[in-house]
Amino acid sequence: MNSLNFDDLQKLNHTIEEIYSLDDLDTFGVRAIDIVDRLMFSDLVTFHIVNLSKGQVSDFFSPDFPRLTTEMEQVRKQYFYEHPIVRHMSISLNRVSAISDFVTQKELHAMEGIYHQFLRVAGIEDQMILCTPKINDVNSSYLSREDKIVVSISLNNEKWSFANRDRLFLNLLRPHLFQAYSNAQKYQQLQQQVERMSEIVLDPQGRVRSIYPQASMLLDKYFPTRNYPGQFPTSLWDWVQNQVEYLVDRDLPTASIPLQIQQHHQQLTIRLIIKQDEDRYLLLLEEQSVSLLDSLQLLGLSDRETEVLAKLIRGKDNQSIAIDLNISISTVRKHLENIYHRLKVTSRTEAIAKTLEILNFL
């Protein structure tokens, strides 16, 4: 079967909606298993958070399935990089992959470690795994920013090979699972950092039901044209309405792309969550510092030109810039020529003044 019929697409659309309703990171895995299990044909659906750098796997199973024994977890870690899907990460991280994509059944059975001591013991003959792009889950206690983290859903079967329908479903689910997990992750981070989070609750008519004091301060800062204190900015309400119309009218998942507003060295990010069942809109506001390099990238310069301009603004001369960036002075001069041309200026002083003016730093 190489395509999905109308009923399949209806089920898939409903599944995507359910996936986007998962806003609790602690229960995300178990609830995702239940949702996918109702859509797919598989002996067992599992959810994992995988540290590819360390070969560590956090498992989530349905409540009626017992966890792996300590011995099985140790065996899997020992033979983690022997798994055919892991061995072909350059491929499997970018698409839905099955064990049978990379080895024959005979070749799998010849693997003493990962097959005979783990997969066979677990009653698994073939696995099909959906991996998200890499996620840096800084909330987990054993993970650092340097680790390569993915979340995955696995279909585990006692029989060899999967139907094309299963692969189609998982490939279509993949970007939505990634975005939903990222949303839940960000929501948890915001909840854990209340001092940085502001929340506004609106009704469908744009009336404010509740607002954090910090949120009101941010509205005053980034929307100074409000007619009077406490009024919800007209331009922001227009954005909310446009997002709601686009998402709801097209029966799309109810998590919008964030709105970002930059001002001086700060950036306000606004996330809209549509709570249809509760007849309300939730806005999460977060203000973050923006580095000079991040700001300069808005000028459309190359990465190296951006670095040169940043050091120029900090008062560095050509020789110092060359030493800092490990390039020749002639290369620095060439980068400066390109910067002057881009900014339509003729000197260092003019370049600095024009940059600060463009970025609204003055």
Short mmCIF file of C-alpha atoms in Angstrom, two decimals:
data_model
loop_
_atom_site.label_atom_id
_atom_site.label_comp_id
_atom_site.label_asym_id
_atom_site.label_seq_id
_atom_site.Cartn_x
_atom_site.Cartn_y
_atom_site.Cartn_z
CA MET A 1 0.00 0.00 0.00
CA ASN A 2 1.72 3.18 -1.17
CA SER A 3 -0.85 5.80 -0.16
CA LEU A 4 -3.37 6.62 2.55
CA ASN A 5 -7.11 6.59 1.97
CA PHE A 6 -9.59 9.18 3.21
CA ASP A 7 -10.26 7.36 6.50
CA ASP A 8 -6.53 7.09 7.14
CA LEU A 9 -6.09 10.84 6.59
CA GLN A 10 -8.97 11.60 8.94
CA LYS A 11 -7.39 9.44 11.63
CA LEU A 12 -4.01 11.04 11.01
CA ASN A 13 -5.44 14.55 11.32
CA HIS A 14 -7.11 13.64 14.62
CA THR A 15 -3.86 12.11 15.87
CA ILE A 16 -1.92 15.29 15.04
CA GLU A 17 -4.46 17.36 16.98
CA GLU A 18 -4.06 15.07 19.97
CA ILE A 19 -0.26 15.23 19.73
CA TYR A 20 -0.38 19.03 19.97
CA SER A 21 -2.52 18.80 23.10
CA LEU A 22 0.41 17.24 25.00
CA ASP A 23 1.69 20.20 27.02
CA ASP A 24 2.97 18.29 30.08
CA LEU A 25 6.54 17.10 29.52
CA ASP A 26 6.37 14.63 32.41
CA THR A 27 3.47 12.70 30.88
CA PHE A 28 4.30 13.39 27.22
CA GLY A 29 5.83 9.97 26.51
CA VAL A 30 3.06 7.80 27.99
CA ARG A 31 0.30 9.88 26.42
CA ALA A 32 2.05 9.89 23.03
CA ILE A 33 2.24 6.09 23.18
CA ASP A 34 -1.52 5.87 23.76
CA ILE A 35 -2.25 8.24 20.86
CA VAL A 36 0.02 6.47 18.37
CA ASP A 37 -1.08 3.02 19.52
CA ARG A 38 -4.66 3.84 18.47
CA LEU A 39 -3.45 4.80 15.00
CA MET A 40 -0.83 2.17 14.19
CA PHE A 41 -0.73 -1.60 13.84
CA SER A 42 2.08 -2.76 16.14
CA ASP A 43 2.69 -5.31 18.88
CA LEU A 44 4.19 -2.63 21.12
CA VAL A 45 4.64 1.15 20.89
CA THR A 46 7.37 2.75 23.01
CA PHE A 47 8.63 6.30 23.51
CA HIS A 48 12.25 7.17 24.21
CA ILE A 49 14.53 10.09 24.99
CA VAL A 50 17.91 9.07 23.60
CA ASN A 51 21.32 10.53 24.37
CA LEU A 52 23.22 9.57 21.23
CA SER A 53 26.51 10.83 22.67
CA LYS A 54 26.38 8.54 25.71
CA GLY A 55 24.22 5.68 24.50
CA GLN A 56 21.67 6.41 27.23
CA VAL A 57 17.96 5.76 26.72
CA SER A 58 15.03 6.82 28.90
CA ASP A 59 12.06 4.55 28.19
CA PHE A 60 8.34 5.21 28.43
CA PHE A 61 5.91 2.29 28.18
CA SER A 62 2.15 1.96 28.39
CA PRO A 63 1.01 1.40 32.01
CA ASP A 64 0.22 -2.28 31.39
CA PHE A 65 3.70 -3.06 30.06
CA PRO A 66 6.46 -3.82 32.58
CA ARG A 67 9.69 -1.81 32.40
CA LEU A 68 12.90 -3.38 31.19
CA THR A 69 14.88 -5.23 33.81
CA THR A 70 18.14 -3.73 35.01
CA GLU A 71 20.02 -6.48 33.19
CA MET A 72 18.29 -5.69 29.89
CA GLU A 73 19.03 -1.98 30.25
CA GLN A 74 22.70 -2.77 30.84
CA VAL A 75 22.81 -5.07 27.78
CA ARG A 76 21.18 -2.42 25.58
CA LYS A 77 23.67 0.21 26.72
CA GLN A 78 26.58 -2.20 26.14
CA TYR A 79 25.46 -3.00 22.58
CA PHE A 80 23.76 0.35 21.82
CA TYR A 81 25.98 1.21 18.86
CA GLU A 82 25.55 -2.29 17.38
CA HIS A 83 21.86 -1.63 16.71
CA PRO A 84 21.40 -1.37 12.90
CA ILE A 85 19.36 1.85 13.15
CA VAL A 86 21.94 3.48 15.44
CA ARG A 87 24.80 2.34 13.18
CA HIS A 88 23.15 4.19 10.30
CA MET A 89 22.36 7.41 12.19
CA SER A 90 23.26 9.63 9.24
CA ILE A 91 20.20 8.14 7.52
CA SER A 92 17.88 7.15 10.37
CA LEU A 93 17.97 10.58 12.04
CA ASN A 94 16.46 12.17 8.95
CA ARG A 95 13.66 9.74 8.19
CA VAL A 96 11.61 6.92 9.66
CA SER A 97 13.74 3.77 9.57
CA ALA A 98 13.33 0.08 10.37
CA ILE A 99 15.90 -2.56 11.25
CA SER A 100 14.89 -4.38 8.07
CA ASP A 101 15.98 -1.32 6.04
CA PHE A 102 19.63 -1.99 6.89
CA VAL A 103 20.12 -5.72 7.51
CA THR A 104 18.54 -9.00 6.47
CA GLN A 105 16.85 -11.18 9.04
CA LYS A 106 19.77 -13.60 8.81
CA GLU A 107 22.26 -10.81 9.46
CA LEU A 108 20.21 -9.62 12.44
CA HIS A 109 20.12 -13.11 13.93
CA ALA A 110 23.91 -13.25 13.69
CA MET A 111 24.24 -10.33 16.12
CA GLU A 112 25.02 -11.97 19.45
CA GLY A 113 24.69 -8.83 21.53
CA ILE A 114 21.87 -6.52 20.45
CA TYR A 115 19.69 -9.31 19.01
CA HIS A 116 20.23 -12.43 21.13
CA GLN A 117 20.73 -10.65 24.42
CA PHE A 118 18.20 -7.84 23.98
CA LEU A 119 15.76 -7.83 21.04
CA ARG A 120 15.03 -11.57 21.05
CA VAL A 121 14.61 -11.56 24.83
CA ALA A 122 12.11 -8.70 24.50
CA GLY A 123 10.23 -10.57 21.76
CA ILE A 124 11.19 -8.02 19.09
CA GLU A 125 12.02 -9.15 15.56
CA ASP A 126 11.83 -5.79 13.82
CA GLN A 127 11.63 -2.16 14.93
CA MET A 128 10.52 0.92 13.06
CA ILE A 129 11.69 4.13 14.71
CA LEU A 130 10.68 7.74 14.26
CA CYS A 131 13.43 10.08 15.45
CA THR A 132 13.03 13.82 15.83
CA PRO A 133 15.77 16.28 14.92
CA LYS A 134 18.21 16.74 17.80
CA ILE A 135 16.73 18.32 20.92
CA ASN A 136 18.81 19.78 23.75
CA ASP A 137 16.78 18.74 26.77
CA VAL A 138 18.51 20.81 29.46
CA ASN A 139 15.81 19.94 32.00
CA SER A 140 16.95 16.32 32.37
CA SER A 141 19.41 15.94 35.20
CA TYR A 142 21.87 13.71 33.33
CA LEU A 143 22.00 15.76 30.13
CA SER A 144 24.24 18.67 29.22
CA ARG A 145 24.09 21.17 26.38
CA GLU A 146 26.82 19.26 24.56
CA ASP A 147 24.82 16.03 24.38
CA LYS A 148 23.01 15.03 21.19
CA ILE A 149 19.45 14.32 22.23
CA VAL A 150 16.57 12.95 20.18
CA VAL A 151 13.10 11.81 21.15
CA SER A 152 11.73 8.80 19.33
CA ILE A 153 8.70 6.59 18.97
CA SER A 154 9.30 2.92 18.19
CA LEU A 155 6.97 0.35 16.70
CA ASN A 156 8.08 -3.08 17.87
CA ASN A 157 6.87 -6.22 16.08
CA GLU A 158 7.33 -9.93 16.56
CA LYS A 159 7.23 -10.37 12.79
CA TRP A 160 9.79 -9.30 10.19
CA SER A 161 9.22 -6.03 8.26
CA PHE A 162 6.49 -3.40 8.40
CA ALA A 163 3.70 -2.30 6.08
CA ASN A 164 4.18 0.85 3.99
CA ARG A 165 1.14 2.32 5.73
CA ASP A 166 3.02 2.35 9.04
CA ARG A 167 5.99 4.13 7.49
CA LEU A 168 3.76 6.73 5.82
CA PHE A 169 1.97 7.46 9.08
CA LEU A 170 5.19 7.90 11.04
CA ASN A 171 6.83 10.08 8.40
CA LEU A 172 3.80 12.39 8.44
CA LEU A 173 3.76 12.45 12.25
CA ARG A 174 7.48 13.16 12.58
CA PRO A 175 7.54 17.00 12.28
CA HIS A 176 4.46 17.35 14.48
CA LEU A 177 5.89 15.15 17.23
CA PHE A 178 9.07 17.24 17.21
CA GLN A 179 7.16 20.53 17.39
CA ALA A 180 4.77 19.27 20.08
CA TYR A 181 7.63 18.01 22.24
CA SER A 182 9.47 21.30 21.76
CA ASN A 183 6.32 23.19 22.78
CA ALA A 184 5.91 21.07 25.91
CA GLN A 185 9.59 21.44 26.73
CA LYS A 186 9.45 25.21 26.37
CA TYR A 187 6.24 25.42 28.38
CA GLN A 188 7.87 23.50 31.23
CA GLN A 189 10.93 25.74 31.11
CA LEU A 190 8.71 28.79 31.32
CA GLN A 191 6.78 27.32 34.24
CA GLN A 192 10.05 26.58 36.06
CA GLN A 193 11.27 30.13 35.51
CA VAL A 194 8.30 32.12 36.75
CA GLU A 195 10.41 35.23 37.21
CA ARG A 196 11.00 35.28 33.45
CA MET A 197 7.53 34.21 32.41
CA SER A 198 4.45 36.32 31.92
CA GLU A 199 1.02 34.99 31.10
CA ILE A 200 -2.08 36.59 29.63
CA VAL A 201 -5.44 34.85 29.29
CA LEU A 202 -7.90 36.26 26.74
CA ASP A 203 -11.46 35.35 25.88
CA PRO A 204 -12.44 34.93 22.20
CA GLN A 205 -13.54 38.58 22.08
CA GLY A 206 -10.10 39.84 23.06
CA ARG A 207 -11.00 40.75 26.62
CA VAL A 208 -8.31 40.09 29.24
CA ARG A 209 -9.43 37.46 31.74
CA SER A 210 -6.19 37.49 33.70
CA ILE A 211 -2.73 38.98 33.33
CA TYR A 212 0.49 38.73 35.32
CA PRO A 213 1.94 42.08 36.46
CA GLN A 214 5.13 41.30 34.54
CA ALA A 215 3.08 40.77 31.37
CA SER A 216 1.51 44.20 31.73
CA MET A 217 4.98 45.74 32.11
CA LEU A 218 6.18 44.00 28.96
CA LEU A 219 3.16 45.21 27.00
CA ASP A 220 3.93 48.77 28.08
CA LYS A 221 7.56 48.31 27.05
CA TYR A 222 7.04 46.73 23.63
CA PHE A 223 3.66 48.27 22.75
CA PRO A 224 4.02 51.87 24.00
CA THR A 225 1.12 53.10 21.85
CA ARG A 226 -1.54 51.54 24.08
CA ASN A 227 -4.28 54.11 24.60
CA TYR A 228 -4.45 53.59 28.33
CA PRO A 229 -2.95 51.23 30.96
CA GLY A 230 -4.56 47.80 30.92
CA GLN A 231 -5.74 47.99 27.31
CA PHE A 232 -4.71 45.04 25.18
CA PRO A 233 -2.64 46.29 22.20
CA THR A 234 -4.68 46.44 19.00
CA SER A 235 -1.78 45.24 16.84
CA LEU A 236 -1.20 42.22 19.10
CA TRP A 237 -4.91 41.32 19.09
CA ASP A 238 -4.85 41.50 15.28
CA TRP A 239 -1.97 38.99 15.30
CA VAL A 240 -3.90 36.69 17.66
CA GLN A 241 -7.00 36.82 15.46
CA ASN A 242 -4.99 36.10 12.32
CA GLN A 243 -3.35 33.10 13.97
CA VAL A 244 -6.67 31.76 15.26
CA GLU A 245 -8.35 32.18 11.88
CA TYR A 246 -5.51 30.50 10.03
CA LEU A 247 -5.23 27.54 12.40
CA VAL A 248 -8.83 26.87 13.35
CA ASP A 249 -10.50 27.49 9.99
CA ARG A 250 -8.07 25.06 8.35
CA ASP A 251 -8.49 22.52 11.13
CA LEU A 252 -4.77 22.70 11.89
CA PRO A 253 -3.02 22.04 15.23
CA THR A 254 -3.59 24.85 17.71
CA ALA A 255 -0.01 25.93 18.46
CA SER A 256 1.15 28.96 16.47
CA ILE A 257 4.58 30.09 15.35
CA PRO A 258 5.95 32.48 18.03
CA LEU A 259 5.89 36.23 17.48
CA GLN A 260 9.26 37.88 18.16
CA ILE A 261 9.82 41.60 18.71
CA GLN A 262 13.32 43.00 19.15
CA GLN A 263 14.06 46.21 21.01
CA HIS A 264 17.57 47.40 21.87
CA HIS A 265 19.42 44.44 23.47
CA GLN A 266 16.21 42.62 24.36
CA GLN A 267 13.80 40.37 22.48
CA LEU A 268 10.19 39.61 23.42
CA THR A 269 8.86 36.21 22.33
CA ILE A 270 5.09 35.70 22.42
CA ARG A 271 3.60 32.22 22.13
CA LEU A 272 -0.11 31.66 21.51
CA ILE A 273 -1.87 28.51 22.70
CA ILE A 274 -5.51 28.12 21.69
CA LYS A 275 -7.52 26.35 24.39
CA GLN A 276 -10.66 25.61 22.36
CA ASP A 277 -12.13 23.27 24.94
CA GLU A 278 -11.77 25.99 27.59
CA ASP A 279 -12.90 28.85 25.32
CA ARG A 280 -9.78 30.93 25.93
CA TYR A 281 -6.47 31.98 24.40
CA LEU A 282 -3.26 31.72 26.39
CA LEU A 283 -0.34 34.04 25.63
CA LEU A 284 3.08 33.28 27.09
CA LEU A 285 5.51 36.21 27.05
CA GLU A 286 9.24 35.79 27.56
CA GLU A 287 11.93 38.45 27.38
CA GLN A 288 15.52 37.47 26.67
CA SER A 289 18.78 39.27 26.14
CA VAL A 290 20.06 39.36 22.57
CA SER A 291 23.81 39.22 22.03
CA LEU A 292 25.58 41.73 19.80
CA LEU A 293 26.46 38.98 17.30
CA ASP A 294 22.83 37.85 17.14
CA SER A 295 21.75 41.42 16.44
CA LEU A 296 24.41 42.03 13.80
CA GLN A 297 23.26 38.97 11.87
CA LEU A 298 20.15 40.97 10.98
CA LEU A 299 22.31 43.12 8.69
CA GLY A 300 22.73 40.31 6.16
CA LEU A 301 26.51 40.05 6.48
CA SER A 302 28.47 36.82 6.27
CA ASP A 303 29.42 35.11 9.54
CA ARG A 304 33.03 36.36 9.31
CA GLU A 305 31.96 39.90 8.38
CA THR A 306 29.62 39.88 11.36
CA GLU A 307 32.50 38.91 13.67
CA VAL A 308 34.71 41.64 12.22
CA LEU A 309 31.98 44.28 12.65
CA ALA A 310 31.35 43.19 16.24
CA LYS A 311 35.02 43.68 17.11
CA LEU A 312 35.05 46.97 15.23
CA ILE A 313 32.17 48.23 17.41
CA ARG A 314 34.13 47.18 20.50
CA GLY A 315 37.01 49.45 19.44
CA LYS A 316 39.45 46.86 18.07
CA ASP A 317 41.97 47.92 15.42
CA ASN A 318 42.76 45.86 12.32
CA GLN A 319 45.75 44.10 13.85
CA SER A 320 43.79 43.09 16.97
CA ILE A 321 40.90 41.82 14.85
CA ALA A 322 43.31 39.77 12.74
CA ILE A 323 44.85 38.19 15.86
CA ASP A 324 41.49 37.49 17.51
CA LEU A 325 40.05 35.84 14.40
CA ASN A 326 43.31 34.20 13.28
CA ILE A 327 43.22 35.84 9.85
CA SER A 328 45.56 38.20 8.01
CA ILE A 329 45.30 42.00 8.17
CA SER A 330 44.64 42.09 4.42
CA THR A 331 41.67 39.76 4.96
CA VAL A 332 40.38 42.08 7.68
CA ARG A 333 40.61 45.01 5.25
CA LYS A 334 38.69 43.02 2.62
CA HIS A 335 35.93 42.21 5.11
CA LEU A 336 35.75 45.89 6.09
CA GLU A 337 35.37 46.87 2.42
CA ASN A 338 32.44 44.50 2.12
CA ILE A 339 30.91 45.86 5.34
CA TYR A 340 31.26 49.47 4.16
CA HIS A 341 29.64 48.55 0.85
CA ARG A 342 26.73 46.80 2.58
CA LEU A 343 26.14 49.71 4.96
CA LYS A 344 26.79 52.35 2.27
CA VAL A 345 29.48 54.11 4.35
CA THR A 346 33.15 54.96 3.78
CA SER A 347 34.82 54.80 7.21
CA ARG A 348 35.02 52.89 10.47
CA THR A 349 33.29 55.66 12.39
CA GLU A 350 30.44 55.84 9.88
CA ALA A 351 30.10 52.04 9.93
CA ILE A 352 29.75 51.96 13.71
CA ALA A 353 27.28 54.87 13.75
CA LYS A 354 25.19 53.36 10.93
CA THR A 355 25.10 49.95 12.60
CA LEU A 356 23.96 51.37 15.92
CA GLU A 357 21.34 53.42 14.16
CA ILE A 358 19.99 50.43 12.23
CA LEU A 359 19.84 48.24 15.31
CA ASN A 360 18.26 51.01 17.33
CA PHE A 361 20.99 50.87 19.98
CA LEU A 362 21.42 54.65 20.27
#
